[in-house]
Amino acid sequence: MNATITAFERSPDRGRGLARDMRVRWALEEVGQPYEVRLVSFAAMKEPAHRTLHPFGQIPTYEEGDLGLFESGAIVFHIAERHAGLLPNDANSRARAITWMFAALNTVEPPILDLQTIRLLEGDKPWYQQRLPLVEDRIRVRLGELSARLGDAECLDGAFSAGDLMMVSVLIRLKASRMLDEYPNLSAYVARGEARPAYQRAFDAQLAVFTGQPPTG
Ligand code: GTB
């Protein structure tokens, strides 16, 4: 039986890859697992039925038989553990790939989320103009460090892994700000991720929710 994930019925970005079901779709596509999608409205996410699956009333969730998961990181990790293609077999390489997943979620994503939060919700506050450059600088510190580590490598640690999938998913959230352009190797890294056929299929499927057109891939 196919796994079922949840996604926005109406995503604020009109299905253009920013909502976190995208990383789950991408992981499923990378490992070649078909999946079902249950679309949920903002109201339905806060209902008890959805909260049974997701205590914080959000998407994405993941259901597979009697297993129910929430948190995109945990879901991608589960998919990568159960299916070949996203984690190396060698134990140390595997541990490092998992480390990069955590680094993406715990070290790189938080300042990026801060930027999006202040832009969306705090633009009218008196401190906004002072806070904005501070938050942007915190992101630049992380991008500079990541850029230095990546250097001219294709991936963060050997072959493409769930660590790269998660890092690219996080960095993509910066595209609209043009900040990534300051780090050509990171821009190219993100572009390589987006060019992967599995990413394209996932993107098309997410966009199709909004356009109503069936995905082409
Ligand atoms: N830590 C959780 C995870 O990684 O799964 C965070 C989940 C989360 O933030 N879910 C968001 C959600 O359900 C959707 S992804 N929000 C509704 C709510 O909290 O009530 C965040 C998101 C939403 C929309 C855009 N966008 O359209 O640009 C980008 C990112």
Short mmCIF file of C-alpha atoms and ligand atoms in Angstrom, two decimals:
data_model
loop_
_atom_site.label_atom_id
_atom_site.label_comp_id
_atom_site.label_asym_id
_atom_site.label_seq_id
_atom_site.Cartn_x
_atom_site.Cartn_y
_atom_site.Cartn_z
CA MET A 1 0.00 0.00 0.00
CA ASN A 2 1.32 3.45 -0.93
CA ALA A 3 2.19 5.93 1.79
CA THR A 4 -0.09 8.95 2.11
CA ILE A 5 1.25 12.42 2.80
CA THR A 6 -0.61 15.63 3.55
CA ALA A 7 -0.13 18.91 1.69
CA PHE A 8 -1.79 22.31 1.54
CA GLU A 9 -5.07 22.45 -0.31
CA ARG A 10 -4.11 26.07 -1.15
CA SER A 11 -0.44 26.77 -0.63
CA PRO A 12 0.46 30.45 -0.13
CA ASP A 13 3.28 30.08 -2.71
CA ARG A 14 0.81 28.60 -5.23
CA GLY A 15 2.56 25.25 -5.19
CA ARG A 16 6.00 26.50 -6.17
CA GLY A 17 8.09 24.22 -4.01
CA LEU A 18 8.31 26.13 -0.74
CA ALA A 19 5.91 24.24 1.51
CA ARG A 20 7.50 21.38 3.38
CA ASP A 21 5.61 18.57 1.70
CA MET A 22 8.03 19.29 -1.18
CA ARG A 23 10.99 17.70 0.59
CA VAL A 24 8.93 14.62 1.41
CA ARG A 25 7.70 14.32 -2.18
CA TRP A 26 11.29 14.75 -3.40
CA ALA A 27 12.58 12.01 -1.08
CA LEU A 28 9.83 9.62 -2.22
CA GLU A 29 10.66 10.37 -5.85
CA GLU A 30 14.39 9.81 -5.25
CA VAL A 31 13.77 6.33 -3.85
CA GLY A 32 11.11 5.51 -6.45
CA GLN A 33 8.19 5.08 -4.06
CA PRO A 34 4.71 6.05 -5.31
CA TYR A 35 2.58 7.96 -2.82
CA GLU A 36 -0.87 9.38 -2.29
CA VAL A 37 -1.56 12.97 -1.25
CA ARG A 38 -4.36 14.13 1.03
CA LEU A 39 -4.94 17.86 0.67
CA VAL A 40 -5.92 19.75 3.80
CA SER A 41 -7.27 23.24 4.33
CA PHE A 42 -5.86 25.56 6.99
CA ALA A 43 -9.02 24.98 9.03
CA ALA A 44 -8.85 21.19 8.73
CA MET A 45 -5.23 21.20 9.92
CA LYS A 46 -6.39 22.53 13.27
CA GLU A 47 -9.18 19.96 13.69
CA PRO A 48 -8.77 17.12 16.19
CA ALA A 49 -8.67 14.52 13.39
CA HIS A 50 -5.55 16.07 11.87
CA ARG A 51 -4.02 16.84 15.26
CA THR A 52 -4.10 13.14 16.08
CA LEU A 53 -1.56 12.78 13.32
CA HIS A 54 0.18 16.13 13.78
CA PRO A 55 0.05 17.59 17.30
CA PHE A 56 0.95 21.05 16.00
CA GLY A 57 -1.74 21.11 13.34
CA GLN A 58 0.56 21.41 10.33
CA ILE A 59 1.62 19.69 7.13
CA PRO A 60 3.34 17.52 6.09
CA THR A 61 2.34 14.23 7.67
CA TYR A 62 3.09 10.71 6.51
CA GLU A 63 0.98 7.59 6.91
CA GLU A 64 2.11 4.12 6.02
CA GLY A 65 -0.01 1.24 7.33
CA ASP A 66 -0.40 1.86 11.04
CA LEU A 67 2.57 4.24 11.19
CA GLY A 68 1.82 7.96 11.34
CA LEU A 69 4.65 10.52 11.28
CA PHE A 70 4.99 14.29 11.33
CA GLU A 71 8.03 16.62 10.94
CA SER A 72 9.53 16.74 7.48
CA GLY A 73 12.99 15.82 8.79
CA ALA A 74 11.74 12.69 10.54
CA ILE A 75 9.69 11.71 7.50
CA VAL A 76 12.58 12.12 5.06
CA PHE A 77 14.85 10.20 7.45
CA HIS A 78 12.30 7.37 7.66
CA ILE A 79 12.02 7.19 3.86
CA ALA A 80 15.81 7.23 3.51
CA GLU A 81 16.20 4.47 6.10
CA ARG A 82 13.60 2.19 4.54
CA HIS A 83 14.56 2.54 0.89
CA ALA A 84 17.86 2.54 -0.96
CA GLY A 85 19.09 5.69 -2.65
CA LEU A 86 19.36 8.44 -0.06
CA LEU A 87 21.77 7.12 2.56
CA PRO A 88 25.13 5.43 1.93
CA ASN A 89 25.64 1.84 3.10
CA ASP A 90 28.97 2.52 4.79
CA ALA A 91 28.16 3.23 8.46
CA ASN A 92 30.37 6.30 8.84
CA SER A 93 29.27 7.85 5.55
CA ARG A 94 25.67 7.22 6.59
CA ALA A 95 26.19 8.90 9.94
CA ARG A 96 27.72 11.92 8.19
CA ALA A 97 24.81 12.17 5.74
CA ILE A 98 22.40 12.14 8.69
CA THR A 99 24.52 14.81 10.37
CA TRP A 100 24.02 17.04 7.32
CA MET A 101 20.26 16.53 7.56
CA PHE A 102 20.37 17.80 11.13
CA ALA A 103 22.70 20.65 10.15
CA ALA A 104 20.25 21.76 7.47
CA LEU A 105 17.32 21.72 9.88
CA ASN A 106 18.94 22.89 13.11
CA THR A 107 21.75 25.20 12.02
CA VAL A 108 20.99 26.59 8.57
CA GLU A 109 17.19 26.73 8.48
CA PRO A 110 16.48 28.70 11.72
CA PRO A 111 17.92 32.08 10.60
CA ILE A 112 16.24 31.63 7.21
CA LEU A 113 12.93 31.08 8.98
CA ASP A 114 13.58 34.21 11.06
CA LEU A 115 13.97 36.23 7.89
CA GLN A 116 10.72 34.93 6.46
CA THR A 117 8.90 35.52 9.72
CA ILE A 118 9.98 39.13 10.10
CA ARG A 119 9.28 39.87 6.42
CA LEU A 120 5.80 38.34 6.57
CA LEU A 121 4.67 39.28 10.05
CA GLU A 122 6.77 42.12 11.41
CA GLY A 123 7.15 44.50 8.46
CA ASP A 124 4.99 47.11 10.20
CA LYS A 125 6.85 47.01 13.51
CA PRO A 126 9.07 49.92 14.57
CA TRP A 127 12.12 47.68 14.96
CA TYR A 128 11.80 46.06 11.52
CA GLN A 129 14.38 48.18 9.67
CA GLN A 130 16.94 47.66 12.42
CA ARG A 131 16.33 43.95 12.83
CA LEU A 132 16.30 43.02 9.14
CA PRO A 133 20.06 43.49 8.48
CA LEU A 134 20.90 41.62 11.69
CA VAL A 135 18.90 38.60 10.60
CA GLU A 136 20.34 38.79 7.08
CA ASP A 137 23.86 38.89 8.51
CA ARG A 138 23.19 35.81 10.60
CA ILE A 139 22.16 34.01 7.44
CA ARG A 140 25.30 35.25 5.65
CA VAL A 141 27.48 33.81 8.39
CA ARG A 142 25.94 30.38 7.84
CA LEU A 143 26.04 30.65 4.06
CA GLY A 144 29.69 31.68 4.17
CA GLU A 145 30.55 28.71 6.36
CA LEU A 146 28.56 26.30 4.22
CA SER A 147 30.06 27.71 1.04
CA ALA A 148 33.58 27.25 2.45
CA ARG A 149 32.83 23.63 3.35
CA LEU A 150 31.22 22.77 0.02
CA GLY A 151 34.05 24.36 -1.99
CA ASP A 152 33.90 23.04 -5.53
CA ALA A 153 32.41 19.66 -4.55
CA GLU A 154 29.16 18.46 -6.09
CA CYS A 155 27.66 17.38 -2.77
CA LEU A 156 28.29 17.90 0.93
CA ASP A 157 29.88 14.51 1.57
CA GLY A 158 30.49 12.19 -1.38
CA ALA A 159 27.45 11.17 -3.41
CA PHE A 160 24.07 12.95 -3.25
CA SER A 161 22.28 11.97 -0.04
CA ALA A 162 19.35 12.87 2.20
CA GLY A 163 21.72 15.45 3.70
CA ASP A 164 21.92 17.25 0.35
CA LEU A 165 18.19 16.87 -0.22
CA MET A 166 17.48 18.60 3.06
CA MET A 167 20.15 21.28 2.64
CA VAL A 168 18.98 22.17 -0.87
CA SER A 169 15.36 22.23 0.36
CA VAL A 170 16.34 24.71 3.07
CA LEU A 171 18.47 26.93 0.80
CA ILE A 172 15.73 27.13 -1.82
CA ARG A 173 13.75 29.23 0.64
CA LEU A 174 16.33 32.00 0.09
CA LYS A 175 15.98 32.22 -3.66
CA ALA A 176 13.52 35.10 -3.61
CA SER A 177 15.89 37.18 -1.45
CA ARG A 178 18.75 36.84 -4.02
CA MET A 179 21.11 36.24 -1.09
CA LEU A 180 22.25 32.94 -2.56
CA ASP A 181 23.65 34.84 -5.55
CA GLU A 182 26.41 36.08 -3.25
CA TYR A 183 27.67 32.48 -3.00
CA PRO A 184 28.04 31.10 -6.54
CA ASN A 185 28.95 27.60 -5.40
CA LEU A 186 25.79 27.43 -3.25
CA SER A 187 23.63 28.75 -6.10
CA ALA A 188 25.09 26.08 -8.36
CA TYR A 189 24.56 23.44 -5.66
CA VAL A 190 20.89 24.38 -5.37
CA ALA A 191 20.54 24.44 -9.17
CA ARG A 192 21.99 20.91 -9.35
CA GLY A 193 19.44 19.75 -6.80
CA GLU A 194 16.57 21.38 -8.68
CA ALA A 195 17.76 19.80 -11.93
CA ARG A 196 17.45 16.27 -10.56
CA PRO A 197 14.62 14.40 -12.28
CA ALA A 198 13.18 13.37 -8.90
CA TYR A 199 13.04 17.01 -7.80
CA GLN A 200 11.33 17.98 -11.04
CA ARG A 201 8.69 15.27 -10.64
CA ALA A 202 8.03 16.36 -7.06
CA PHE A 203 7.84 20.01 -8.05
CA ASP A 204 5.43 19.29 -10.91
CA ALA A 205 3.20 17.23 -8.62
CA GLN A 206 3.08 19.99 -6.02
CA LEU A 207 2.38 22.64 -8.65
CA ALA A 208 -0.37 20.50 -10.17
CA VAL A 209 -2.33 20.83 -6.92
CA PHE A 210 -2.56 24.53 -7.61
CA THR A 211 -2.94 24.57 -11.38
CA GLY A 212 -5.30 21.62 -11.48
CA GLN A 213 -3.22 20.21 -14.36
CA PRO A 214 -1.94 16.64 -13.95
CA PRO A 215 1.86 16.47 -13.57
CA THR A 216 3.64 15.73 -16.85
CA GLY A 217 6.54 13.57 -15.48
N1 GTB B 1 9.05 21.57 11.60
C1 GTB B 1 7.93 21.24 10.77
C2 GTB B 1 8.38 20.34 9.61
O1 GTB B 1 9.56 20.44 9.21
O2 GTB B 1 7.58 19.52 9.13
C3 GTB B 1 7.29 22.54 10.27
C4 GTB B 1 6.03 22.27 9.50
C5 GTB B 1 5.45 23.56 8.96
O3 GTB B 1 5.95 24.66 9.22
N2 GTB B 1 4.38 23.40 8.19
C6 GTB B 1 3.76 24.55 7.59
C7 GTB B 1 2.29 24.59 8.02
O4 GTB B 1 1.64 23.59 8.11
C8 GTB B 1 3.81 24.41 6.07
S1 GTB B 1 5.48 24.46 5.49
N3 GTB B 1 1.80 25.81 8.28
C9 GTB B 1 0.43 26.02 8.64
C10 GTB B 1 0.25 26.30 10.09
O5 GTB B 1 1.22 26.22 10.86
O6 GTB B 1 -0.88 26.60 10.45
C11 GTB B 1 5.92 26.21 5.82
C12 GTB B 1 5.63 27.02 4.59
C13 GTB B 1 4.37 27.36 4.26
C14 GTB B 1 4.14 28.11 3.10
C15 GTB B 1 5.20 28.51 2.34
N4 GTB B 1 4.96 29.28 1.18
O7 GTB B 1 3.88 29.18 0.60
O8 GTB B 1 5.83 30.02 0.75
C16 GTB B 1 6.48 28.17 2.70
C17 GTB B 1 6.69 27.41 3.82
#
